[in-house]
Structure formats: C-alpha cells, structure tokens
Amino acid sequence: MGGVRELAGSFVVPGPCGVAIRDRLGHLTPRDEMVLRAVGAHQGRLASRDLKVRCADGLEHGADTWAVRKRDLTPLSSSRIAGAITKATHDQWALARRCQAAHMKTLAAGINMLRHRLSLPIGEKGTKRAAGGYRSKSEWFRKSRRLAALEARHAAVVADRRAGRVRVVRGGRRLLNTR
C-alpha cells in the first residue's frame, strides 16, 4: 500500500495510500450502549460549545486562542479528544468561510446578469453569448424587485465576511432542516 504501480509500461500511477473502515460495534449490552450514548452526548456538547467560541473569535483567531480552547476542553475530556474537537471545529469554520465566499460569488453573478438584462430594452433578442432583454414590463418589474433583494442579501453577506462572522449548524443538513 502507498507504493507506485506501473501500468501499460508507459506511465506511473500512485497506489492507494490508506484504508477507511466503517463498521458498527457488535454485541453491545444495553449498558454499553447507554455508556456510549452518554459519552457521545458529552463530547457533542463540548464540540458545540467549542464551535460557539470559535465562531465568536472570528478573524481574531490564532494559535494562542486555539491553545486556550484546547486547554479549556482538556479537563473535561482528554488531551486527544480536545485536540480532535478543536481541529474539527476549526475545519468546520474554515469550510463555512469558503462556502460564504462561494455564496458571495454566486450572488454577484446573479446581480450582474440581472443588471445587464435590465439595462436592455424590453423585448430585445439575445445572442449566443449574452441574454437579451426581458419580454414584458411586468417581467422587467419582477426582475428589478429580484435585483433589489439580491443586492440586499449580497450586502449582508459581505458585511458578515468583513466581520469574520459565519453561519454554522452542527449536525449537517438533515439536522438543520428539522430545527
């Protein structure tokens, strides 16, 4: 594993570098299950608290604040668990930040398209490279309202980005949609 294989004698492809195994614990007693659920709930609370602190740090985060967060978690769990929680929290915040940048780009692209089409006369034909004007006055009006809404959302996202504020929900999309 992790070696290099030669295929067809002409080029080299890296081999697999690791193995991921996902499995369930088998033959658990009801007491074992209860203990595992309690440990999971405890670590989940710690992770939620750490995520809240990390999000509050915003752009002021650094190695010192990371160390403080880990030091605060260590007495409540272990050094290894505290390190895993703070690393996962940091990764989650960074992902939310990247998604925020992508969302800003998407909003800006939508705003630019709407502005372009609103600037054209009503009913003007488009080309293969650019869309034409809107078909009617009512469509033009609806799209002008849509432009105002997108500009407001874009301004809010830009303000959040400058402040280092991100929107993060622990647990994924399914949990988010059930709240």
CSV table of N, CA and C in Angstrom, one decimal:
chain,number,residue,atom,x,y,z
A,1,MET,N,0.8,-1.2,0.0
A,1,MET,CA,0.0,0.0,0.0
A,1,MET,C,0.9,1.2,0.0
A,2,GLY,N,0.4,2.3,-0.7
A,2,GLY,CA,1.2,3.5,-0.7
A,2,GLY,C,2.3,3.5,-1.7
A,3,GLY,N,2.5,2.4,-2.4
A,3,GLY,CA,3.6,2.3,-3.4
A,3,GLY,C,3.1,2.9,-4.7
A,4,VAL,N,4.0,2.8,-5.8
A,4,VAL,CA,3.7,3.3,-7.1
A,4,VAL,C,3.6,2.1,-8.0
A,5,ARG,N,2.5,2.1,-8.8
A,5,ARG,CA,2.3,1.0,-9.8
A,5,ARG,C,2.6,1.5,-11.2
A,6,GLU,N,3.1,0.6,-12.0
A,6,GLU,CA,3.3,0.9,-13.4
A,6,GLU,C,2.3,0.2,-14.2
A,7,LEU,N,1.6,1.0,-15.0
A,7,LEU,CA,0.5,0.5,-15.9
A,7,LEU,C,0.9,0.6,-17.3
A,8,ALA,N,0.7,-0.4,-18.1
A,8,ALA,CA,1.0,-0.5,-19.5
A,8,ALA,C,2.4,-0.1,-19.9
A,9,GLY,N,3.3,-0.1,-18.9
A,9,GLY,CA,4.7,0.2,-19.2
A,9,GLY,C,5.0,1.6,-19.6
A,10,SER,N,4.0,2.5,-19.6
A,10,SER,CA,4.4,3.9,-20.1
A,10,SER,C,4.2,5.0,-19.1
A,11,PHE,N,3.4,4.9,-18.1
A,11,PHE,CA,3.2,5.9,-17.1
A,11,PHE,C,3.0,5.4,-15.7
A,12,VAL,N,3.2,6.2,-14.7
A,12,VAL,CA,3.1,5.7,-13.3
A,12,VAL,C,1.9,6.3,-12.6
A,13,VAL,N,1.3,5.5,-11.8
A,13,VAL,CA,0.1,6.0,-11.1
A,13,VAL,C,0.3,5.6,-9.6
A,14,PRO,N,0.1,6.6,-8.7
A,14,PRO,CA,0.3,6.3,-7.3
A,14,PRO,C,-0.8,5.3,-6.8
A,15,GLY,N,-0.4,4.4,-6.0
A,15,GLY,CA,-1.3,3.4,-5.5
A,15,GLY,C,-2.1,3.9,-4.3
A,16,PRO,N,-3.0,3.1,-3.8
A,16,PRO,CA,-3.8,3.6,-2.6
A,16,PRO,C,-2.9,4.0,-1.4
A,17,CYS,N,-3.3,5.0,-0.7
A,17,CYS,CA,-2.4,5.5,0.4
A,17,CYS,C,-3.1,5.2,1.7
A,18,GLY,N,-4.2,4.7,1.8
A,18,GLY,CA,-4.9,4.5,3.1
A,18,GLY,C,-6.1,3.7,3.0
A,19,VAL,N,-6.6,3.2,4.1
A,19,VAL,CA,-7.8,2.4,4.1
A,19,VAL,C,-8.8,3.0,5.1
A,20,ALA,N,-10.0,3.2,4.7
A,20,ALA,CA,-11.1,3.7,5.6
A,20,ALA,C,-12.0,2.5,5.9
A,21,ILE,N,-12.2,2.2,7.2
A,21,ILE,CA,-13.1,1.1,7.6
A,21,ILE,C,-14.2,1.7,8.4
A,22,ARG,N,-15.4,1.5,8.0
A,22,ARG,CA,-16.6,1.9,8.8
A,22,ARG,C,-17.3,0.7,9.2
A,23,ASP,N,-17.6,0.6,10.5
A,23,ASP,CA,-18.3,-0.6,11.0
A,23,ASP,C,-19.0,-0.2,12.2
A,24,ARG,N,-20.0,-1.0,12.6
A,24,ARG,CA,-20.7,-0.8,13.8
A,24,ARG,C,-20.1,-1.7,14.9
A,25,LEU,N,-20.3,-1.3,16.1
A,25,LEU,CA,-19.8,-2.1,17.2
A,25,LEU,C,-20.9,-3.2,17.4
A,26,GLY,N,-20.4,-4.4,17.5
A,26,GLY,CA,-21.4,-5.6,17.6
A,26,GLY,C,-21.4,-6.1,19.0
A,27,HIS,N,-22.5,-6.8,19.3
A,27,HIS,CA,-22.6,-7.5,20.6
A,27,HIS,C,-22.5,-6.5,21.8
A,28,LEU,N,-23.2,-5.4,21.7
A,28,LEU,CA,-23.2,-4.5,22.8
A,28,LEU,C,-24.3,-4.8,23.8
A,29,THR,N,-24.0,-4.7,25.0
A,29,THR,CA,-25.1,-4.9,26.0
A,29,THR,C,-25.9,-3.5,26.1
A,30,PRO,N,-27.0,-3.6,26.7
A,30,PRO,CA,-27.8,-2.3,26.9
A,30,PRO,C,-27.0,-1.3,27.7
A,31,ARG,N,-26.2,-1.8,28.7
A,31,ARG,CA,-25.4,-0.8,29.5
A,31,ARG,C,-24.3,-0.2,28.6
A,32,ASP,N,-23.6,-1.0,27.8
A,32,ASP,CA,-22.6,-0.5,26.9
A,32,ASP,C,-23.2,0.6,26.0
A,33,GLU,N,-24.3,0.3,25.5
A,33,GLU,CA,-25.0,1.3,24.6
A,33,GLU,C,-25.3,2.6,25.3
A,34,MET,N,-25.8,2.4,26.6
A,34,MET,CA,-26.1,3.6,27.4
A,34,MET,C,-24.8,4.4,27.6
A,35,VAL,N,-23.7,3.8,27.9
A,35,VAL,CA,-22.5,4.5,28.2
A,35,VAL,C,-22.0,5.2,26.9
A,36,LEU,N,-22.0,4.5,25.8
A,36,LEU,CA,-21.6,5.1,24.5
A,36,LEU,C,-22.4,6.3,24.2
A,37,ARG,N,-23.7,6.2,24.4
A,37,ARG,CA,-24.6,7.4,24.1
A,37,ARG,C,-24.3,8.5,25.1
A,38,ALA,N,-24.0,8.3,26.3
A,38,ALA,CA,-23.7,9.3,27.3
A,38,ALA,C,-22.3,10.0,26.9
A,39,VAL,N,-21.3,9.2,26.5
A,39,VAL,CA,-20.1,9.8,26.1
A,39,VAL,C,-20.2,10.6,24.8
A,40,GLY,N,-21.0,10.1,23.9
A,40,GLY,CA,-21.3,10.8,22.6
A,40,GLY,C,-22.0,12.2,22.9
A,41,ALA,N,-23.0,12.1,23.8
A,41,ALA,CA,-23.7,13.4,24.1
A,41,ALA,C,-22.8,14.4,24.8
A,42,HIS,N,-21.9,13.9,25.7
A,42,HIS,CA,-21.0,14.8,26.4
A,42,HIS,C,-20.0,15.4,25.4
A,43,GLN,N,-19.4,14.6,24.5
A,43,GLN,CA,-18.5,15.1,23.5
A,43,GLN,C,-19.2,16.0,22.5
A,44,GLY,N,-20.4,15.8,22.2
A,44,GLY,CA,-21.2,16.6,21.4
A,44,GLY,C,-21.4,18.0,22.0
A,45,ARG,N,-21.7,18.0,23.3
A,45,ARG,CA,-21.9,19.3,24.0
A,45,ARG,C,-20.6,20.1,24.0
A,46,LEU,N,-19.5,19.4,24.2
A,46,LEU,CA,-18.2,20.0,24.2
A,46,LEU,C,-17.9,20.6,22.8
A,47,ALA,N,-18.2,19.9,21.7
A,47,ALA,CA,-18.0,20.3,20.4
A,47,ALA,C,-18.8,21.5,20.0
A,48,SER,N,-20.1,21.5,20.5
A,48,SER,CA,-21.0,22.7,20.3
A,48,SER,C,-20.5,23.9,21.0
A,49,ARG,N,-20.0,23.8,22.2
A,49,ARG,CA,-19.5,24.9,22.9
A,49,ARG,C,-18.2,25.4,22.3
A,50,ASP,N,-17.4,24.5,21.8
A,50,ASP,CA,-16.1,25.0,21.2
A,50,ASP,C,-16.4,25.7,19.8
A,51,LEU,N,-17.4,25.2,19.1
A,51,LEU,CA,-17.8,25.8,17.8
A,51,LEU,C,-18.3,27.3,18.1
A,52,LYS,N,-19.1,27.4,19.2
A,52,LYS,CA,-19.6,28.7,19.5
A,52,LYS,C,-18.4,29.7,19.8
A,53,VAL,N,-17.5,29.2,20.6
A,53,VAL,CA,-16.3,30.0,20.9
A,53,VAL,C,-15.5,30.4,19.7
A,54,ARG,N,-15.3,29.4,18.8
A,54,ARG,CA,-14.5,29.6,17.6
A,54,ARG,C,-15.2,30.6,16.7
A,55,CYS,N,-16.5,30.5,16.6
A,55,CYS,CA,-17.3,31.5,15.7
A,55,CYS,C,-17.2,32.9,16.3
A,56,ALA,N,-17.2,33.0,17.7
A,56,ALA,CA,-17.1,34.3,18.3
A,56,ALA,C,-15.7,34.9,18.1
A,57,ASP,N,-14.7,34.1,18.0
A,57,ASP,CA,-13.4,34.6,17.7
A,57,ASP,C,-13.3,35.3,16.4
A,58,GLY,N,-14.0,34.8,15.4
A,58,GLY,CA,-14.0,35.4,14.0
A,58,GLY,C,-12.6,35.4,13.5
A,59,LEU,N,-12.2,36.6,12.9
A,59,LEU,CA,-10.9,36.8,12.3
A,59,LEU,C,-9.8,36.9,13.3
A,60,GLU,N,-10.1,37.1,14.6
A,60,GLU,CA,-9.1,37.3,15.6
A,60,GLU,C,-8.5,36.0,16.1
A,61,HIS,N,-8.9,34.9,15.5
A,61,HIS,CA,-8.4,33.6,15.9
A,61,HIS,C,-6.9,33.4,15.5
A,62,GLY,N,-6.2,32.7,16.3
A,62,GLY,CA,-4.8,32.4,16.1
A,62,GLY,C,-4.4,31.2,16.9
A,63,ALA,N,-3.1,30.9,16.9
A,63,ALA,CA,-2.6,29.8,17.6
A,63,ALA,C,-2.8,29.9,19.1
A,64,ASP,N,-2.7,31.1,19.6
A,64,ASP,CA,-3.0,31.3,21.0
A,64,ASP,C,-4.4,31.0,21.4
A,65,THR,N,-5.4,31.5,20.7
A,65,THR,CA,-6.8,31.2,21.0
A,65,THR,C,-7.1,29.7,20.8
A,66,TRP,N,-6.5,29.1,19.8
A,66,TRP,CA,-6.7,27.7,19.6
A,66,TRP,C,-6.1,26.9,20.8
A,67,ALA,N,-5.0,27.3,21.3
A,67,ALA,CA,-4.4,26.6,22.5
A,67,ALA,C,-5.3,26.8,23.7
A,68,VAL,N,-5.8,28.0,23.9
A,68,VAL,CA,-6.7,28.3,25.0
A,68,VAL,C,-8.0,27.4,25.0
A,69,ARG,N,-8.5,27.3,23.8
A,69,ARG,CA,-9.7,26.4,23.6
A,69,ARG,C,-9.4,25.0,23.9
A,70,LYS,N,-8.3,24.5,23.5
A,70,LYS,CA,-7.9,23.1,23.8
A,70,LYS,C,-7.6,22.9,25.2
A,71,ARG,N,-7.0,23.9,25.9
A,71,ARG,CA,-6.7,23.8,27.3
A,71,ARG,C,-8.0,23.8,28.1
A,72,ASP,N,-9.0,24.6,27.7
A,72,ASP,CA,-10.3,24.6,28.4
A,72,ASP,C,-11.0,23.3,28.2
A,73,LEU,N,-10.9,22.6,27.1
A,73,LEU,CA,-11.6,21.3,26.9
A,73,LEU,C,-10.9,20.1,27.5
A,74,THR,N,-9.5,20.2,27.7
A,74,THR,CA,-8.8,19.0,28.2
A,74,THR,C,-9.3,18.5,29.5
A,75,PRO,N,-9.5,19.4,30.5
A,75,PRO,CA,-10.0,18.8,31.8
A,75,PRO,C,-11.4,18.1,31.7
A,76,LEU,N,-12.2,18.5,30.7
A,76,LEU,CA,-13.5,17.9,30.6
A,76,LEU,C,-13.5,16.6,29.8
A,77,SER,N,-12.4,16.3,29.1
A,77,SER,CA,-12.3,15.1,28.3
A,77,SER,C,-10.9,14.5,28.4
A,78,SER,N,-10.1,14.6,27.4
A,78,SER,CA,-8.7,14.2,27.4
A,78,SER,C,-8.0,15.1,26.4
A,79,SER,N,-6.7,15.1,26.4
A,79,SER,CA,-6.0,15.9,25.5
A,79,SER,C,-6.2,15.5,24.1
A,80,ARG,N,-6.3,14.2,23.8
A,80,ARG,CA,-6.5,13.7,22.5
A,80,ARG,C,-7.9,14.1,21.9
A,81,ILE,N,-8.9,14.0,22.8
A,81,ILE,CA,-10.3,14.3,22.4
A,81,ILE,C,-10.4,15.8,22.2
A,82,ALA,N,-9.8,16.6,23.1
A,82,ALA,CA,-9.8,18.1,23.0
A,82,ALA,C,-9.1,18.5,21.7
A,83,GLY,N,-8.0,17.9,21.3
A,83,GLY,CA,-7.4,18.2,20.1
A,83,GLY,C,-8.2,17.9,18.9
A,84,ALA,N,-8.9,16.7,18.9
A,84,ALA,CA,-9.8,16.3,17.8
A,84,ALA,C,-10.9,17.3,17.7
A,85,ILE,N,-11.5,17.7,18.8
A,85,ILE,CA,-12.7,18.6,18.8
A,85,ILE,C,-12.3,20.0,18.2
A,86,THR,N,-11.1,20.5,18.7
A,86,THR,CA,-10.7,21.8,18.2
A,86,THR,C,-10.3,21.8,16.8
A,87,LYS,N,-9.7,20.7,16.3
A,87,LYS,CA,-9.4,20.6,14.9
A,87,LYS,C,-10.6,20.5,14.0
A,88,ALA,N,-11.6,19.7,14.5
A,88,ALA,CA,-12.8,19.6,13.7
A,88,ALA,C,-13.6,20.9,13.7
A,89,THR,N,-13.6,21.6,14.8
A,89,THR,CA,-14.2,22.9,14.8
A,89,THR,C,-13.6,23.9,13.9
A,90,HIS,N,-12.2,23.9,13.9
A,90,HIS,CA,-11.5,24.8,13.0
A,90,HIS,C,-11.8,24.5,11.6
A,91,ASP,N,-11.8,23.2,11.2
A,91,ASP,CA,-12.1,22.8,9.8
A,91,ASP,C,-13.5,23.2,9.5
A,92,GLN,N,-14.5,23.0,10.4
A,92,GLN,CA,-15.9,23.4,10.1
A,92,GLN,C,-16.0,24.9,9.9
A,93,TRP,N,-15.3,25.7,10.7
A,93,TRP,CA,-15.4,27.1,10.5
A,93,TRP,C,-14.7,27.5,9.1
A,94,ALA,N,-13.6,26.9,8.8
A,94,ALA,CA,-13.0,27.2,7.5
A,94,ALA,C,-13.8,26.8,6.3
A,95,LEU,N,-14.5,25.7,6.4
A,95,LEU,CA,-15.4,25.3,5.4
A,95,LEU,C,-16.6,26.3,5.2
A,96,ALA,N,-17.1,26.7,6.4
A,96,ALA,CA,-18.2,27.7,6.3
A,96,ALA,C,-17.7,29.0,5.7
A,97,ARG,N,-16.5,29.4,5.9
A,97,ARG,CA,-15.9,30.6,5.4
A,97,ARG,C,-15.8,30.4,3.8
A,98,ARG,N,-15.3,29.3,3.4
A,98,ARG,CA,-15.2,29.0,1.9
A,98,ARG,C,-16.6,29.0,1.3
A,99,CYS,N,-17.5,28.4,1.9
A,99,CYS,CA,-18.9,28.4,1.4
A,99,CYS,C,-19.5,29.8,1.3
A,100,GLN,N,-19.1,30.6,2.3
A,100,GLN,CA,-19.6,32.0,2.3
A,100,GLN,C,-19.0,32.8,1.1
A,101,ALA,N,-17.7,32.6,0.8
A,101,ALA,CA,-17.1,33.2,-0.4
A,101,ALA,C,-17.8,32.7,-1.7
A,102,ALA,N,-18.1,31.5,-1.8
A,102,ALA,CA,-18.7,30.9,-2.9
A,102,ALA,C,-20.1,31.5,-3.1
A,103,HIS,N,-20.8,31.7,-2.0
A,103,HIS,CA,-22.2,32.3,-2.0
A,103,HIS,C,-22.1,33.7,-2.4
A,104,MET,N,-21.1,34.4,-2.0
A,104,MET,CA,-20.9,35.8,-2.4
A,104,MET,C,-20.7,35.9,-3.9
A,105,LYS,N,-19.9,35.0,-4.5
A,105,LYS,CA,-19.7,35.0,-5.9
A,105,LYS,C,-20.9,34.7,-6.7
A,106,THR,N,-21.7,33.7,-6.2
A,106,THR,CA,-23.0,33.4,-6.9
A,106,THR,C,-24.0,34.5,-6.9
A,107,LEU,N,-24.1,35.2,-5.7
A,107,LEU,CA,-24.9,36.4,-5.6
A,107,LEU,C,-24.5,37.5,-6.6
A,108,ALA,N,-23.1,37.7,-6.7
A,108,ALA,CA,-22.6,38.7,-7.5
A,108,ALA,C,-22.9,38.4,-9.0
A,109,ALA,N,-22.8,37.1,-9.4
A,109,ALA,CA,-23.0,36.7,-10.8
A,109,ALA,C,-24.5,37.0,-11.1
A,110,GLY,N,-25.4,36.6,-10.2
A,110,GLY,CA,-26.8,36.8,-10.4
A,110,GLY,C,-27.1,38.3,-10.5
A,111,ILE,N,-26.5,39.1,-9.7
A,111,ILE,CA,-26.7,40.6,-9.7
A,111,ILE,C,-26.2,41.2,-11.1
A,112,ASN,N,-25.1,40.7,-11.5
A,112,ASN,CA,-24.6,41.2,-12.8
A,112,ASN,C,-25.5,40.8,-14.0
A,113,MET,N,-26.0,39.6,-14.0
A,113,MET,CA,-26.9,39.2,-15.0
A,113,MET,C,-28.1,40.0,-15.0
A,114,LEU,N,-28.7,40.2,-13.9
A,114,LEU,CA,-30.0,40.9,-13.8
A,114,LEU,C,-29.7,42.4,-14.2
A,115,ARG,N,-28.6,43.0,-13.8
A,115,ARG,CA,-28.3,44.4,-14.2
A,115,ARG,C,-28.2,44.5,-15.7
A,116,HIS,N,-27.5,43.5,-16.3
A,116,HIS,CA,-27.3,43.5,-17.7
A,116,HIS,C,-28.6,43.4,-18.5
A,117,ARG,N,-29.5,42.5,-18.1
A,117,ARG,CA,-30.7,42.3,-18.8
A,117,ARG,C,-31.7,43.4,-18.5
A,118,LEU,N,-31.6,44.0,-17.3
A,118,LEU,CA,-32.5,45.2,-17.1
A,118,LEU,C,-32.1,46.4,-17.9
A,119,SER,N,-30.8,46.5,-18.2
A,119,SER,CA,-30.3,47.6,-19.0
A,119,SER,C,-30.7,47.6,-20.4
A,120,LEU,N,-31.1,46.4,-20.9
A,120,LEU,CA,-31.5,46.3,-22.3
A,120,LEU,C,-33.0,46.7,-22.5
A,121,PRO,N,-33.3,47.1,-23.7
A,121,PRO,CA,-34.8,47.4,-24.0
A,121,PRO,C,-35.6,46.2,-23.9
A,122,ILE,N,-36.9,46.4,-23.5
A,122,ILE,CA,-37.8,45.3,-23.3
A,122,ILE,C,-38.0,44.6,-24.7
A,123,GLY,N,-37.9,43.3,-24.7
A,123,GLY,CA,-38.2,42.5,-25.9
A,123,GLY,C,-36.9,42.4,-26.8
A,124,GLU,N,-35.8,42.9,-26.5
A,124,GLU,CA,-34.6,42.8,-27.3
A,124,GLU,C,-34.1,41.3,-27.3
A,125,LYS,N,-33.8,40.9,-28.5
A,125,LYS,CA,-33.3,39.5,-28.7
A,125,LYS,C,-31.9,39.3,-28.1
A,126,GLY,N,-31.6,38.1,-27.6
A,126,GLY,CA,-30.3,37.8,-27.1
A,126,GLY,C,-29.5,37.2,-28.2
A,127,THR,N,-28.2,37.0,-27.9
A,127,THR,CA,-27.3,36.4,-28.8
A,127,THR,C,-26.8,35.1,-28.2
A,128,LYS,N,-25.9,34.4,-28.9
A,128,LYS,CA,-25.4,33.1,-28.3
A,128,LYS,C,-24.5,33.4,-27.1
A,129,ARG,N,-24.0,34.6,-27.1
A,129,ARG,CA,-23.0,35.0,-26.0
A,129,ARG,C,-23.7,35.7,-24.8
A,130,ALA,N,-24.8,36.4,-25.1
A,130,ALA,CA,-25.4,37.2,-24.0
A,130,ALA,C,-26.9,37.1,-24.1
A,131,ALA,N,-27.6,37.1,-22.9
A,131,ALA,CA,-29.0,37.1,-22.9
A,131,ALA,C,-29.6,38.4,-23.3
A,132,GLY,N,-30.8,38.4,-23.8
A,132,GLY,CA,-31.5,39.6,-24.3
A,132,GLY,C,-32.3,40.3,-23.2
A,133,GLY,N,-33.1,41.3,-23.5
A,133,GLY,CA,-33.9,42.0,-22.5
A,133,GLY,C,-35.1,41.1,-22.1
A,134,TYR,N,-35.8,41.6,-21.1
A,134,TYR,CA,-37.0,40.9,-20.6
A,134,TYR,C,-38.1,41.0,-21.6
A,135,ARG,N,-39.1,40.1,-21.6
A,135,ARG,CA,-40.1,40.0,-22.6
A,135,ARG,C,-41.2,41.1,-22.4
A,136,SER,N,-41.5,41.4,-21.2
A,136,SER,CA,-42.6,42.3,-20.9
A,136,SER,C,-42.2,43.3,-19.8
A,137,LYS,N,-43.1,44.3,-19.6
A,137,LYS,CA,-42.9,45.3,-18.5
A,137,LYS,C,-43.1,44.6,-17.1
A,138,SER,N,-44.0,43.7,-17.1
A,138,SER,CA,-44.3,43.0,-15.8
A,138,SER,C,-43.1,42.1,-15.4
A,139,GLU,N,-42.5,41.4,-16.4
A,139,GLU,CA,-41.3,40.6,-16.1
A,139,GLU,C,-40.1,41.5,-15.7
A,140,TRP,N,-40.0,42.6,-16.4
A,140,TRP,CA,-38.9,43.6,-16.1
A,140,TRP,C,-39.1,44.1,-14.6
A,141,PHE,N,-40.3,44.4,-14.2
A,141,PHE,CA,-40.6,44.9,-12.9
A,141,PHE,C,-40.2,43.8,-11.8
A,142,ARG,N,-40.7,42.6,-12.1
A,142,ARG,CA,-40.4,41.5,-11.1
A,142,ARG,C,-38.9,41.3,-11.0
A,143,LYS,N,-38.2,41.4,-12.1
A,143,LYS,CA,-36.7,41.2,-12.0
A,143,LYS,C,-36.0,42.3,-11.4
A,144,SER,N,-36.6,43.5,-11.5
A,144,SER,CA,-36.0,44.7,-10.8
A,144,SER,C,-36.2,44.5,-9.3
A,145,ARG,N,-37.3,43.9,-8.8
A,145,ARG,CA,-37.5,43.6,-7.4
A,145,ARG,C,-36.5,42.5,-7.0
A,146,ARG,N,-36.4,41.5,-7.8
A,146,ARG,CA,-35.4,40.5,-7.5
A,146,ARG,C,-34.0,41.0,-7.4
A,147,LEU,N,-33.6,41.9,-8.2
A,147,LEU,CA,-32.3,42.5,-8.2
A,147,LEU,C,-32.1,43.3,-6.8
A,148,ALA,N,-33.1,44.0,-6.4
A,148,ALA,CA,-33.0,44.7,-5.1
A,148,ALA,C,-32.9,43.7,-3.9
A,149,ALA,N,-33.6,42.6,-4.0
A,149,ALA,CA,-33.5,41.6,-2.9
A,149,ALA,C,-32.1,40.9,-3.0
A,150,LEU,N,-31.5,40.6,-4.1
A,150,LEU,CA,-30.2,40.0,-4.2
A,150,LEU,C,-29.1,41.0,-3.7
A,151,GLU,N,-29.3,42.3,-4.1
A,151,GLU,CA,-28.3,43.3,-3.6
A,151,GLU,C,-28.3,43.4,-2.1
A,152,ALA,N,-29.5,43.3,-1.5
A,152,ALA,CA,-29.6,43.4,0.0
A,152,ALA,C,-28.9,42.1,0.6
A,153,ARG,N,-29.2,40.9,0.0
A,153,ARG,CA,-28.6,39.7,0.5
A,153,ARG,C,-27.1,39.8,0.4
A,154,HIS,N,-26.6,40.3,-0.8
A,154,HIS,CA,-25.2,40.4,-1.0
A,154,HIS,C,-24.5,41.3,0.0
A,155,ALA,N,-25.1,42.4,0.2
A,155,ALA,CA,-24.6,43.4,1.2
A,155,ALA,C,-24.5,42.8,2.6
A,156,ALA,N,-25.5,42.0,3.0
A,156,ALA,CA,-25.4,41.3,4.3
A,156,ALA,C,-24.3,40.3,4.3
A,157,VAL,N,-24.1,39.5,3.3
A,157,VAL,CA,-23.0,38.5,3.3
A,157,VAL,C,-21.7,39.2,3.3
A,158,VAL,N,-21.5,40.3,2.5
A,158,VAL,CA,-20.2,41.0,2.5
A,158,VAL,C,-19.9,41.5,3.9
A,159,ALA,N,-21.0,42.1,4.6
A,159,ALA,CA,-20.8,42.6,6.0
A,159,ALA,C,-20.4,41.5,6.9
A,160,ASP,N,-21.0,40.3,6.8
A,160,ASP,CA,-20.7,39.2,7.6
A,160,ASP,C,-19.2,38.8,7.4
A,161,ARG,N,-18.8,38.7,6.1
A,161,ARG,CA,-17.5,38.3,5.7
A,161,ARG,C,-16.4,39.2,6.3
A,162,ARG,N,-16.7,40.5,6.2
A,162,ARG,CA,-15.7,41.5,6.7
A,162,ARG,C,-15.6,41.4,8.2
A,163,ALA,N,-16.7,41.1,8.9
A,163,ALA,CA,-16.7,40.9,10.3
A,163,ALA,C,-16.1,39.6,10.8
A,164,GLY,N,-15.9,38.7,9.8
A,164,GLY,CA,-15.5,37.3,10.2
A,164,GLY,C,-16.6,36.4,10.8
A,165,ARG,N,-17.8,36.8,10.5
A,165,ARG,CA,-19.0,36.1,11.0
A,165,ARG,C,-19.4,35.0,10.0
A,166,VAL,N,-19.6,33.8,10.4
A,166,VAL,CA,-20.1,32.7,9.6
A,166,VAL,C,-21.3,32.1,10.2
A,167,ARG,N,-22.1,31.5,9.4
A,167,ARG,CA,-23.3,30.8,9.9
A,167,ARG,C,-23.1,29.3,9.9
A,168,VAL,N,-23.0,28.7,11.0
A,168,VAL,CA,-22.7,27.2,11.1
A,168,VAL,C,-23.7,26.5,12.0
A,169,VAL,N,-24.1,25.3,11.5
A,169,VAL,CA,-25.0,24.5,12.3
A,169,VAL,C,-24.3,23.1,12.4
A,170,ARG,N,-24.2,22.7,13.6
A,170,ARG,CA,-23.6,21.4,13.8
A,170,ARG,C,-24.6,20.3,13.5
A,171,GLY,N,-24.2,19.2,12.8
A,171,GLY,CA,-25.1,18.1,12.6
A,171,GLY,C,-25.5,17.9,11.2
A,172,GLY,N,-25.2,18.8,10.3
A,172,GLY,CA,-25.5,18.6,8.9
A,172,GLY,C,-26.8,19.1,8.4
A,173,ARG,N,-27.1,18.9,7.2
A,173,ARG,CA,-28.4,19.4,6.5
A,173,ARG,C,-29.6,18.8,7.2
A,174,ARG,N,-29.6,17.5,7.5
A,174,ARG,CA,-30.9,16.9,8.0
A,174,ARG,C,-31.2,17.5,9.3
A,175,LEU,N,-30.2,17.7,10.2
A,175,LEU,CA,-30.5,18.3,11.5
A,175,LEU,C,-30.9,19.8,11.3
A,176,LEU,N,-30.3,20.5,10.4
A,176,LEU,CA,-30.6,21.9,10.1
A,176,LEU,C,-32.1,22.0,9.8
A,177,ASN,N,-32.5,21.1,8.9
A,177,ASN,CA,-33.9,21.2,8.4
A,177,ASN,C,-35.0,20.8,9.4
A,178,THR,N,-34.6,20.1,10.4
A,178,THR,CA,-35.5,19.7,11.4
A,178,THR,C,-35.6,20.7,12.6
A,179,ARG,N,-34.7,21.7,12.6
A,179,ARG,CA,-34.8,22.7,13.7
A,179,ARG,C,-35.8,23.7,13.4
